[in-house]
mmCIF file of C-alpha atoms and ligand atoms in Angstrom:
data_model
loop_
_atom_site.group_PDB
_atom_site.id
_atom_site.type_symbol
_atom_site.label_atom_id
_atom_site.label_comp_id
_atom_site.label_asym_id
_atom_site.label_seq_id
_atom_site.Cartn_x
_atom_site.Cartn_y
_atom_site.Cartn_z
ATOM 1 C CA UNK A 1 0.000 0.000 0.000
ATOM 2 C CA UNK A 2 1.638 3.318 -0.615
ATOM 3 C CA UNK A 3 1.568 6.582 1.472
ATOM 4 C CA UNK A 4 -1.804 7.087 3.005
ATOM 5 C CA UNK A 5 -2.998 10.749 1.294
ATOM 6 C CA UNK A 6 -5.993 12.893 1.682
ATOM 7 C CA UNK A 7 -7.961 10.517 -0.537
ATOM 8 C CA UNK A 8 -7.324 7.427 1.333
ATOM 9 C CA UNK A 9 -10.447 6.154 2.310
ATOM 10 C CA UNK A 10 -10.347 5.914 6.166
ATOM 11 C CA UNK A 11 -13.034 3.442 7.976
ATOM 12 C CA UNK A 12 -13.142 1.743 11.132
ATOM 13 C CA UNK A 13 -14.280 -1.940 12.027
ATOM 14 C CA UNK A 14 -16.133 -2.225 15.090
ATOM 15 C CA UNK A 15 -16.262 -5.331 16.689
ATOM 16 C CA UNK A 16 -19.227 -7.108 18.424
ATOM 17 C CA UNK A 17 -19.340 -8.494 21.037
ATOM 18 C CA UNK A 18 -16.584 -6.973 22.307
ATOM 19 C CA UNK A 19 -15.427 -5.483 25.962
ATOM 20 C CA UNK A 20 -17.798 -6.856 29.197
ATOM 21 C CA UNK A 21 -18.352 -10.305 29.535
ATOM 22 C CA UNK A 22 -21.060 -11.080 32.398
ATOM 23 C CA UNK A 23 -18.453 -12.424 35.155
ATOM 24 C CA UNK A 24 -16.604 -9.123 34.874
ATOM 25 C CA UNK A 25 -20.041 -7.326 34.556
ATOM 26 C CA UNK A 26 -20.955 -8.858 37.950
ATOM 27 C CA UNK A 27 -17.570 -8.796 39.346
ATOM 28 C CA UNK A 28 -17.162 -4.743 39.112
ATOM 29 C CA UNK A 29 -20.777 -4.803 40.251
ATOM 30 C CA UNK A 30 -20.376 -6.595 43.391
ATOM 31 C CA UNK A 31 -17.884 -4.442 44.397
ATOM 32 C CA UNK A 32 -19.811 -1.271 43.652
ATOM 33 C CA UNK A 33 -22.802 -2.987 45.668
ATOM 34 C CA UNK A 34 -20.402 -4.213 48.728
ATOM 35 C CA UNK A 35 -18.760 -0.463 48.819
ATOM 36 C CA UNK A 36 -22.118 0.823 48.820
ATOM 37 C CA UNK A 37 -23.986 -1.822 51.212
ATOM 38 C CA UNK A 38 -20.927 -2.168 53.728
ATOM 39 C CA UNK A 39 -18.854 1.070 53.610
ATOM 40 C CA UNK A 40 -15.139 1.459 52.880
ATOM 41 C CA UNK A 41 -12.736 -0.178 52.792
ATOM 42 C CA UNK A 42 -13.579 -2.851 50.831
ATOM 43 C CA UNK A 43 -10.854 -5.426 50.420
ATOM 44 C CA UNK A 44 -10.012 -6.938 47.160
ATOM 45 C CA UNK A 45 -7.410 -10.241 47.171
ATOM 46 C CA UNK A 46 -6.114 -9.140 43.161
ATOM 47 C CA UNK A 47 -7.707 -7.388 40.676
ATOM 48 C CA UNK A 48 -11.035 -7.919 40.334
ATOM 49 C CA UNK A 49 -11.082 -8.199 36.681
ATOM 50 C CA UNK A 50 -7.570 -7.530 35.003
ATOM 51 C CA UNK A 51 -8.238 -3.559 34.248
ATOM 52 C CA UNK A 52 -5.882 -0.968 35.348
ATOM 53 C CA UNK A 53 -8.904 1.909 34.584
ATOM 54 C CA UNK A 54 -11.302 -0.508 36.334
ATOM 55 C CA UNK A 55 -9.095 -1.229 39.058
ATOM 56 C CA UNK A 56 -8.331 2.210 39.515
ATOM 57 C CA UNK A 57 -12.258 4.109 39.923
ATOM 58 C CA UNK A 58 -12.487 1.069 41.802
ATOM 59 C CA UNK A 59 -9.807 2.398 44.297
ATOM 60 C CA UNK A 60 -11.136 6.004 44.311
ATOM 61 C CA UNK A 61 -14.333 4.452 45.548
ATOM 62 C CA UNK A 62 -12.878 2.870 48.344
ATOM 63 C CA UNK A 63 -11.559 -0.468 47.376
ATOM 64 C CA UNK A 64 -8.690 -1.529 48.340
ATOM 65 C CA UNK A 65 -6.587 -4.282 46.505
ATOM 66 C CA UNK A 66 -4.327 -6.381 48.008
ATOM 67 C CA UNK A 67 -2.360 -9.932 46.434
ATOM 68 C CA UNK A 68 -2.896 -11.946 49.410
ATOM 69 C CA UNK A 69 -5.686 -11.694 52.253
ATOM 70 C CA UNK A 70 -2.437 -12.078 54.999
ATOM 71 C CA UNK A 71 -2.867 -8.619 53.910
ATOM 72 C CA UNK A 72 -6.478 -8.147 55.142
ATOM 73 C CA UNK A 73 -6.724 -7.025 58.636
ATOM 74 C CA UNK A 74 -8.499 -9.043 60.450
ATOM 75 C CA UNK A 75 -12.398 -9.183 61.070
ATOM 76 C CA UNK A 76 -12.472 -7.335 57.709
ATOM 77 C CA UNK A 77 -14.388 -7.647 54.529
ATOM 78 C CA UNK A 78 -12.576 -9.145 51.335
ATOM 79 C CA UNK A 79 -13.489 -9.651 47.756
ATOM 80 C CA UNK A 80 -12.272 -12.523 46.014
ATOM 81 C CA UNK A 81 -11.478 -11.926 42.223
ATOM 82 C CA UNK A 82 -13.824 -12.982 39.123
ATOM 83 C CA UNK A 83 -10.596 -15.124 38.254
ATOM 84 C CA UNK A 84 -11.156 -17.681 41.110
ATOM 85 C CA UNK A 85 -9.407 -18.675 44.007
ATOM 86 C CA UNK A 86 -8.221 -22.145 45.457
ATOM 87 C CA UNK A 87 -9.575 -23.713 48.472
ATOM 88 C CA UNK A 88 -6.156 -22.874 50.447
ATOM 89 C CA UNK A 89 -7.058 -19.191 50.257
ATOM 90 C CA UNK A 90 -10.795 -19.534 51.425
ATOM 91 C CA UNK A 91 -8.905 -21.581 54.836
ATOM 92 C CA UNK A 92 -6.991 -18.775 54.940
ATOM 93 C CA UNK A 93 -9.599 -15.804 54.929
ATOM 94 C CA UNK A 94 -11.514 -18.256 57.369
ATOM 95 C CA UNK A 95 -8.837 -18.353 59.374
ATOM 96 C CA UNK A 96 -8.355 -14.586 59.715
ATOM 97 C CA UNK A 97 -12.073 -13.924 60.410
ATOM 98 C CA UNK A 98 -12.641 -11.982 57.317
ATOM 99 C CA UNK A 99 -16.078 -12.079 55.937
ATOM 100 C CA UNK A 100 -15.632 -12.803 52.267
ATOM 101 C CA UNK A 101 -17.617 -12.337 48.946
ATOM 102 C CA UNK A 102 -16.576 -14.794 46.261
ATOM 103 C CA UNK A 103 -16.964 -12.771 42.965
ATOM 104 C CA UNK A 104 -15.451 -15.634 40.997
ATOM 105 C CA UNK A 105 -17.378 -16.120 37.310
ATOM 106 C CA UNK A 106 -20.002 -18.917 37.616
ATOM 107 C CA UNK A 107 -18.017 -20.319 34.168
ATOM 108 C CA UNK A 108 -14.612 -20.272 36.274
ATOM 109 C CA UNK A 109 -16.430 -22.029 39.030
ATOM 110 C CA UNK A 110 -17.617 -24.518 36.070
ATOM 111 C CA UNK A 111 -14.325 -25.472 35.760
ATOM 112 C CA UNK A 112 -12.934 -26.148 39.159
ATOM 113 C CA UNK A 113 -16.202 -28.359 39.825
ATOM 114 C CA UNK A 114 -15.187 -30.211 36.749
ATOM 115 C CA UNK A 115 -11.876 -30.420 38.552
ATOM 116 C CA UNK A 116 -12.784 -31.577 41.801
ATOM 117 C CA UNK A 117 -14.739 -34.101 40.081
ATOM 118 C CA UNK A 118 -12.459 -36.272 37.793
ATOM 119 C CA UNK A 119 -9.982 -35.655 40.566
ATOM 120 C CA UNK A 120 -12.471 -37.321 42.864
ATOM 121 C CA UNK A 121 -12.794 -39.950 40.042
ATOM 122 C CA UNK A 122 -9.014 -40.736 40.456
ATOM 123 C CA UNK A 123 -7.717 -38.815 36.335
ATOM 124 C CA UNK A 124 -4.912 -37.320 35.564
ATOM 125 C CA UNK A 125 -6.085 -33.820 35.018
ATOM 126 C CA UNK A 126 -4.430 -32.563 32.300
ATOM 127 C CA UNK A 127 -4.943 -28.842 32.587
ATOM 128 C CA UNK A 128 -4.088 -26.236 29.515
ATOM 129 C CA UNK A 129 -3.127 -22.680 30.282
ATOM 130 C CA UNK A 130 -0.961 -19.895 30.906
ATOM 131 C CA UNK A 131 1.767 -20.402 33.941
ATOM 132 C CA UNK A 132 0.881 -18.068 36.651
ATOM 133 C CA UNK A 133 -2.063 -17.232 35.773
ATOM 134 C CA UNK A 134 -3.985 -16.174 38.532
ATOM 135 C CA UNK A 135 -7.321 -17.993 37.345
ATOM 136 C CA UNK A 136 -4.949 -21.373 36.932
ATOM 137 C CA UNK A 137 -3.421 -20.880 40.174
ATOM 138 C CA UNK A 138 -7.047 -21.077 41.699
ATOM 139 C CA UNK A 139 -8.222 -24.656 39.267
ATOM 140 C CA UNK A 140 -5.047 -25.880 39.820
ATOM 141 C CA UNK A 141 -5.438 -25.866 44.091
ATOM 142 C CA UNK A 142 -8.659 -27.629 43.798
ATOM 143 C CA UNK A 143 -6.910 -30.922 43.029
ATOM 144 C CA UNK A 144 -2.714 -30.264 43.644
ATOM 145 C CA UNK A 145 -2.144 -33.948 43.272
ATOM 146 C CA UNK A 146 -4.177 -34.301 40.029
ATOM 147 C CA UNK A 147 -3.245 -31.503 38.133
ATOM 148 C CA UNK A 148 -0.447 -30.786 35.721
ATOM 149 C CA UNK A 149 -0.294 -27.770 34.102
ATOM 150 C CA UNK A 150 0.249 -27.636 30.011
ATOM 151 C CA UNK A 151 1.121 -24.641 28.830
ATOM 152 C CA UNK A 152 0.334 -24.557 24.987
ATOM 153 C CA UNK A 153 1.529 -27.661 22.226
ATOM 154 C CA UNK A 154 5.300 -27.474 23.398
ATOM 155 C CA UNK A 155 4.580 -28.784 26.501
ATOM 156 C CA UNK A 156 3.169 -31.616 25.383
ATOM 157 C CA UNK A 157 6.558 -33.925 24.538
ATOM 158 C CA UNK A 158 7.466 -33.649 28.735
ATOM 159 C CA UNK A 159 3.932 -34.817 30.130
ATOM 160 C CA UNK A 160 3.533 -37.773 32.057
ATOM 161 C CA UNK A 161 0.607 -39.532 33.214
ATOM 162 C CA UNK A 162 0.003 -42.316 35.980
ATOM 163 C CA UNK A 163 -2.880 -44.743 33.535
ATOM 164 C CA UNK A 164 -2.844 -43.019 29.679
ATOM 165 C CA UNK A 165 -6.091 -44.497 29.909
ATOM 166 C CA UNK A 166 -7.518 -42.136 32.833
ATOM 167 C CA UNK A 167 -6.350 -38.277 31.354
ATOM 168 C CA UNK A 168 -9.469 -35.580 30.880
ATOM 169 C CA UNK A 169 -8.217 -31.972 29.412
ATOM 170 C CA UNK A 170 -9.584 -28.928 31.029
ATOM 171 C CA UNK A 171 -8.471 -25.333 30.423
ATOM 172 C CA UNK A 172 -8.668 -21.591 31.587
ATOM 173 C CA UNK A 173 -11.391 -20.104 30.147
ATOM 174 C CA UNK A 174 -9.689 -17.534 28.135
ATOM 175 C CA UNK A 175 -7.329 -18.948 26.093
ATOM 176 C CA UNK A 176 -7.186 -19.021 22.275
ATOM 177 C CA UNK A 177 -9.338 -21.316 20.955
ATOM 178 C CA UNK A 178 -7.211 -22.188 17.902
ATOM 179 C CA UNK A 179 -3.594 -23.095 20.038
ATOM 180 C CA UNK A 180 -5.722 -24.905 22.733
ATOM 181 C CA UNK A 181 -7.170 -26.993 19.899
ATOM 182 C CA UNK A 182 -3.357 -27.579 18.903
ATOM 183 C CA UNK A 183 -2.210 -28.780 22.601
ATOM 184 C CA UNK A 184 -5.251 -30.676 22.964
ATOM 185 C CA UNK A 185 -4.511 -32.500 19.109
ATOM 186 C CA UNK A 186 -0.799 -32.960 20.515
ATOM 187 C CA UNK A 187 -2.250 -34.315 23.345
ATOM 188 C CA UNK A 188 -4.328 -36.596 21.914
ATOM 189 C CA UNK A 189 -1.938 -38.138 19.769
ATOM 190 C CA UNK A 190 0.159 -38.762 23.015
ATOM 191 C CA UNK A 191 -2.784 -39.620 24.868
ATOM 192 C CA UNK A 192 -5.068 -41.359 22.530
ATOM 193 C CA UNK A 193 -8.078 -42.119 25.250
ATOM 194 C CA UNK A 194 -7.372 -38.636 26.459
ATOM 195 C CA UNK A 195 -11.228 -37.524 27.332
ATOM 196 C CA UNK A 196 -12.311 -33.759 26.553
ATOM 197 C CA UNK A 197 -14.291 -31.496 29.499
ATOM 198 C CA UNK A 198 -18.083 -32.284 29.738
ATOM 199 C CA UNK A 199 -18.488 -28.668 28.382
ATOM 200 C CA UNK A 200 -16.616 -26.076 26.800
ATOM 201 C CA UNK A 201 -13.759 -24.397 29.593
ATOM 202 C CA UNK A 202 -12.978 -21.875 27.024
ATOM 203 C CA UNK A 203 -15.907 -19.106 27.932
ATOM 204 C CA UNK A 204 -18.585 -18.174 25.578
ATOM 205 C CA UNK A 205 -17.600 -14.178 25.665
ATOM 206 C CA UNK A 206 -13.598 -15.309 25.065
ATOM 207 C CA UNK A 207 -14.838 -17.268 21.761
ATOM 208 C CA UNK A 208 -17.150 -14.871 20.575
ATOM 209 C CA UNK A 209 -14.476 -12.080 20.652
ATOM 210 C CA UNK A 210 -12.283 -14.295 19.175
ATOM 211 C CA UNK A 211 -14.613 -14.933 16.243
ATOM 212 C CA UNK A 212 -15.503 -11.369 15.944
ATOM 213 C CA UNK A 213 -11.362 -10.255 15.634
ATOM 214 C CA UNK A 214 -10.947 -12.960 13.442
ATOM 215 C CA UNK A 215 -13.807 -11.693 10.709
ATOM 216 C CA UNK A 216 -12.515 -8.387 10.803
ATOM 217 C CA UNK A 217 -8.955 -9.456 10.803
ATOM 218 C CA UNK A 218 -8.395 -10.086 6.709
ATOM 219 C CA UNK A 219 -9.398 -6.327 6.187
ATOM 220 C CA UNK A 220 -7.559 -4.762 8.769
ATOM 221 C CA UNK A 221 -4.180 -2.908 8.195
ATOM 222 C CA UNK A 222 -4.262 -2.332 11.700
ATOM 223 C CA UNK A 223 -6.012 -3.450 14.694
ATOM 224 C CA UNK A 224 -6.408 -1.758 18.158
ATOM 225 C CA UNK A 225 -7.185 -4.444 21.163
ATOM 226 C CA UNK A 226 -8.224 -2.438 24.103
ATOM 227 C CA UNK A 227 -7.012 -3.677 27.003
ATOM 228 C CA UNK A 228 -4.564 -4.177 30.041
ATOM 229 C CA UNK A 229 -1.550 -6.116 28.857
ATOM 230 C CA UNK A 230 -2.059 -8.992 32.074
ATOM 231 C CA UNK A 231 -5.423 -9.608 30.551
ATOM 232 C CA UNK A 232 -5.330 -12.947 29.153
ATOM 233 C CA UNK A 233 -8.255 -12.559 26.902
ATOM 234 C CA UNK A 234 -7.407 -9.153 25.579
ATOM 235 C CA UNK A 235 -3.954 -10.336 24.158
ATOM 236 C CA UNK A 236 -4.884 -13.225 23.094
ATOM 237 C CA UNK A 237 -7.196 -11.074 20.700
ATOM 238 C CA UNK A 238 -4.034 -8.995 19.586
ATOM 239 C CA UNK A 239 -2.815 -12.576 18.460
ATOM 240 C CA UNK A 240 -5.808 -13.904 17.115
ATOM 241 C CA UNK A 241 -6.308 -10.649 15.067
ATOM 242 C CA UNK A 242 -2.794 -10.875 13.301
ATOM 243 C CA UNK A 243 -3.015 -14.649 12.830
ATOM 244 C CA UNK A 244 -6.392 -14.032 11.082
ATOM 245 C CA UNK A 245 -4.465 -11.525 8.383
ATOM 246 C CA UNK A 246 -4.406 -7.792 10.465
ATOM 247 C CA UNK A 247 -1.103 -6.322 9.190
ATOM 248 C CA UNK A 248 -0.226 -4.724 12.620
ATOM 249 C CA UNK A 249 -2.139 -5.162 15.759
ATOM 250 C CA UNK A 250 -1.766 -3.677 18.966
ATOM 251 C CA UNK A 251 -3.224 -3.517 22.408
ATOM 252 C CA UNK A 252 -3.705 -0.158 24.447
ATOM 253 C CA UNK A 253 -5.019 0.748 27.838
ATOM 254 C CA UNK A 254 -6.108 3.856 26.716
ATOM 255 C CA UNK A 255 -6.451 6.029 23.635
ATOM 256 C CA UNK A 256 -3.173 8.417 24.372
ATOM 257 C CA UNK A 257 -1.160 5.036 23.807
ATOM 258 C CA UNK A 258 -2.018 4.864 20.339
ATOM 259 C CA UNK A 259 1.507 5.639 18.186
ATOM 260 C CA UNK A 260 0.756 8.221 15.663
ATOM 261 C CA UNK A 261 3.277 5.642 13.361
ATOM 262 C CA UNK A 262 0.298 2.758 13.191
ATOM 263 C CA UNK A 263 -1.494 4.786 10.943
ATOM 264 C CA UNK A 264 1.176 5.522 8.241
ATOM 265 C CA UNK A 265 -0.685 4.309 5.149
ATOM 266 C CA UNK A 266 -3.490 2.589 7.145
ATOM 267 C CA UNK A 267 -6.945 2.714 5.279
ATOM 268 C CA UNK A 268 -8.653 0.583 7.811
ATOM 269 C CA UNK A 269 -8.709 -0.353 11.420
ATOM 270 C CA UNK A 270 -10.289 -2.803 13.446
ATOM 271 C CA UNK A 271 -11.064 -2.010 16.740
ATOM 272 C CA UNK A 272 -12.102 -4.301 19.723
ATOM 273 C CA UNK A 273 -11.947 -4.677 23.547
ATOM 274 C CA UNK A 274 -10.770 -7.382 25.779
ATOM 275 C CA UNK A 275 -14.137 -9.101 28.109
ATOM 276 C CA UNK A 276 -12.762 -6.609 31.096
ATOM 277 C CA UNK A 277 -12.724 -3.437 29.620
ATOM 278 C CA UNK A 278 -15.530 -0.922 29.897
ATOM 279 C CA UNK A 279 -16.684 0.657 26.612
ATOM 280 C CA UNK A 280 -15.750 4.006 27.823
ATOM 281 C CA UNK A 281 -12.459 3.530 27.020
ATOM 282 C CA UNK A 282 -13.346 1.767 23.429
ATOM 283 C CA UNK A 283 -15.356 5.482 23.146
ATOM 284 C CA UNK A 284 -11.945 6.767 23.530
ATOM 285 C CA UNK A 285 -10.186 5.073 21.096
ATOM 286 C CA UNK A 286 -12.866 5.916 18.586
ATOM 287 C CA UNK A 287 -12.789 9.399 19.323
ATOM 288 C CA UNK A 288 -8.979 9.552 18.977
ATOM 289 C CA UNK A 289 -9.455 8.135 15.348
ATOM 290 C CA UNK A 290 -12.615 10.157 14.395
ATOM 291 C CA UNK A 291 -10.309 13.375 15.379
ATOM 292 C CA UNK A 292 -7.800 11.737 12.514
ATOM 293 C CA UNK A 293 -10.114 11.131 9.821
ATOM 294 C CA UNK A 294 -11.309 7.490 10.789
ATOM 295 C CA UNK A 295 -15.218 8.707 11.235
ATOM 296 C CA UNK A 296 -16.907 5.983 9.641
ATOM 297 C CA UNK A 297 -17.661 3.151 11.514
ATOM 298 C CA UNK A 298 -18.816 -0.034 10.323
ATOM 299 C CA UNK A 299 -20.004 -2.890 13.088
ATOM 300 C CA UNK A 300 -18.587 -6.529 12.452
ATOM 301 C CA UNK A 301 -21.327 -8.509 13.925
ATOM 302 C CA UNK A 302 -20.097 -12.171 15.097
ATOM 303 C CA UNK A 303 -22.483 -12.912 17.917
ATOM 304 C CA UNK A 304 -25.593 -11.751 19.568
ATOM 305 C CA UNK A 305 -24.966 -11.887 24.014
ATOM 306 C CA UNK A 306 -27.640 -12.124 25.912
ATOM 307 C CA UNK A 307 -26.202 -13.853 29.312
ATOM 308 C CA UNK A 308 -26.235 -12.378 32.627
ATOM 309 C CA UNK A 309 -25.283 -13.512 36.528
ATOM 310 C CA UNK A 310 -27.007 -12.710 39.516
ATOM 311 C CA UNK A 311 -24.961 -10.787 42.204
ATOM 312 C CA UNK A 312 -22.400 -13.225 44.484
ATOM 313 C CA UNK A 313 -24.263 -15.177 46.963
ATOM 314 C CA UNK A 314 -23.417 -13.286 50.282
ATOM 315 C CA UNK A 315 -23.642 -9.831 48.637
ATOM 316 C CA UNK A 316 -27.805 -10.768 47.405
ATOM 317 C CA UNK A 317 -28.238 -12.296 51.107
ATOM 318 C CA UNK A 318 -27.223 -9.010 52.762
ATOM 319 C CA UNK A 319 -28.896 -6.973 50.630
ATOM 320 C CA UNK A 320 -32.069 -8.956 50.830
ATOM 321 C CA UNK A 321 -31.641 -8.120 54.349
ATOM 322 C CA UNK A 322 -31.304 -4.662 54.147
ATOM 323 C CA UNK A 323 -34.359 -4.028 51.887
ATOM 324 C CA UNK A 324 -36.338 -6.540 54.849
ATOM 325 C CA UNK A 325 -35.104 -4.139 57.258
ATOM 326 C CA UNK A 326 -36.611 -1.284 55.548
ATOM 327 C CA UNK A 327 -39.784 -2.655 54.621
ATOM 328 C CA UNK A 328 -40.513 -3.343 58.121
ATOM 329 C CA UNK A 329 -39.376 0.255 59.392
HETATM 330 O O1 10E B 1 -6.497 -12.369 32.269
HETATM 331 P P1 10E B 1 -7.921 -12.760 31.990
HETATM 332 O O2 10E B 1 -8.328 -12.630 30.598
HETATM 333 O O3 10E B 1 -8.214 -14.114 32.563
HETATM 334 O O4 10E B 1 -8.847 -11.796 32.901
HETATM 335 P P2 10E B 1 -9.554 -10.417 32.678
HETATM 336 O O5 10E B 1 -9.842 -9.881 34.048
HETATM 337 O O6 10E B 1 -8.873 -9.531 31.744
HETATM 338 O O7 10E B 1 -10.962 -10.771 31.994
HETATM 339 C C1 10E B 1 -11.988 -11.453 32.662
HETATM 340 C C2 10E B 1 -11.707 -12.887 32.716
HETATM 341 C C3 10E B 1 -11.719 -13.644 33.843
HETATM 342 C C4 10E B 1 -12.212 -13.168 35.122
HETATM 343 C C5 10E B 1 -11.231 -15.043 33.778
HETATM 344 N N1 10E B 1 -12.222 -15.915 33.335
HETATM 345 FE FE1 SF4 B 2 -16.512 -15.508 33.060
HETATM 346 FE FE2 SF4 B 2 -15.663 -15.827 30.561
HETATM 347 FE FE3 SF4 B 2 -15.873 -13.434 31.562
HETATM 348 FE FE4 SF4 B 2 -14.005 -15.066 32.461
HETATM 349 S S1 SF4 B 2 -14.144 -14.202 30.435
HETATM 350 S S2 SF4 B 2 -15.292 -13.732 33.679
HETATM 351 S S3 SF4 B 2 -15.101 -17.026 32.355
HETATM 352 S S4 SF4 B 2 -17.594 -14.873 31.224
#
């Protein structure tokens, strides 16, 4: 393509769905709801969804965010993260007298049932994703013994199993569907009675952004992920969007990140938002292209969402309570 000029036709691709899933909907929610209900502070073990703009109006509210509830003074109120936590850290919080609100995604908590139950069943679990990843960290402590971790197709050659005829798969829920269908064939191959989750560990919201990037990827010359770069989902979407044909792809917190450079001789962008990233910041990045000539904005359409999750457990309970308490005054 030669150098962009005033007659370069300039367009943006929108993609859809992208930006809230409904465990990070719920997740910023609940803590909202628990700084309103119980006052600040609020404790938070980790971020609650991996956002540094959520994480910080989070903090101006009155959370605050710690990595490990030793942290927590005691008799206090913590927040565990929408990414999940193992059982270890629930003794812990018990142990400390801190009342707790589990804001873990219903889907995450799909997965460490699944877990608990094949470990129960005496498998190998054989469990795909990213090393130190806090939601794997979580899975992983619901079954220590059963669990080893296999961290995309070149860790395949070095796993070992007790009976190659007792191995189940799982994975983090936000991984790229494409490699994780790689490990798993690797794995397979290995493992030829290898047996695949009940359901689907990759979320719905992670594939549907995924197929969204990937529609809009062929026509891209560029493609802007918004996003915070520990947010598994959002880069994987950087990486999904140049494996599906973007020329250049790139993934920004906000809109004053954007490198006046990408758009040398760029006629179109695609422009999408990781499942914890609120859509004012997508508004951002829009505006900050409209201001350069990108004002016409085209929606690539890959999936219609309609789920939703009702508030954590503890948080409905005391609010329940509260609107009791009214009702009778
Ligand atoms: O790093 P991740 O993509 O796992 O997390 P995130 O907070 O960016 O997005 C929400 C995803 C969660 C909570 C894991 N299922
Ligand atoms: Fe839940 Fe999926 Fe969102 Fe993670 S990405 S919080 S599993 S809906």
């Amino acid at each position: 393509m030669g150098r962009m000029t005033a007659t370069t036709p300039r367009r943006v691709l929108l993609a859809a769905p992208r930006g809230y899933c409904a465990g990070v909907d719920r997740a910023v929610i609940a803590v909202e709801k628990a700084l309103e209900q119980y006052g600040s502070p609020v404790y938070v073990r980790h971020e609650i969804v991996h956002n540094k703009y959520v994480v910080q109006t989070l903090e101006k509210k009155g959370a605050i965010f710690v990595e490990e509830t030793a942290e927590v003074p005691e008799g206090s109120i913590v927040m565990f993260s929408a990414h999940g936590v193992s059982p270890t850290v629930h003794e812990e919080a018990a142990e400390r007298k801190l009342a707790t609100i589990d804001a873990t995604c219903p889907l995450v908590t799909k997965v460490h049932k699944e877990a608990v139950r094949f470990a129960q069943d005496d498998f190998d679990i054989l469990l795909i994703g990213h090393e130190g990843h806090e939601e794997v960290i979580g899975t992983s402590g619901e079954a220590p013994e059963h669990i080893t971790l296999v961290d995309g197709p070149e860790d395949v050659a070095a796993v070992e199993v007790r009976d190659p005829s007792k191995v189940v798969w799982l994975s983090q829920t936000t991984l790229s569907v494409d490699e994780t269908m790689e490990t798993v064939g690797a794995l397979k191959e290995k493992f030829p009675l290898l047996i695949s989750p009940p359901s689907d560990d990759i979320c719905y919201a992670t594939q549907n952004r995924q197929i969204a990037v990937k529609q809009m990827g062929a026509d891209a010359d560029l493609v802007i992920v918004v996003g915070s770069k520990n947010s598994s989902n959002s880069v994987r979407l950087v990486e999904v969007a140049l494996g599906a044909g973007a020329n250049d792809a790139h993934l920004v917190d906000f809109a004053d990140e954007i490198d006046e450079a990408w758009l040398e001789g760029v006629s179109t962008v695609g422009v999408t938002s990781g499942a914890s990233v609120p859509e004012v910041l997508v508004d951002g990045v829009l505006a900050w292209l409209s201001e350069r000539g990108f004002e016409d904005v085209e929606i690539v359409k890959a999936a219609e969402e309609s789920i939703t999750f009702s508030l954590p457990k503890e948080l409905r309970r005391d609010l329940r309570a509260e609107a009791a308490a009214l009702v009778e005054k």
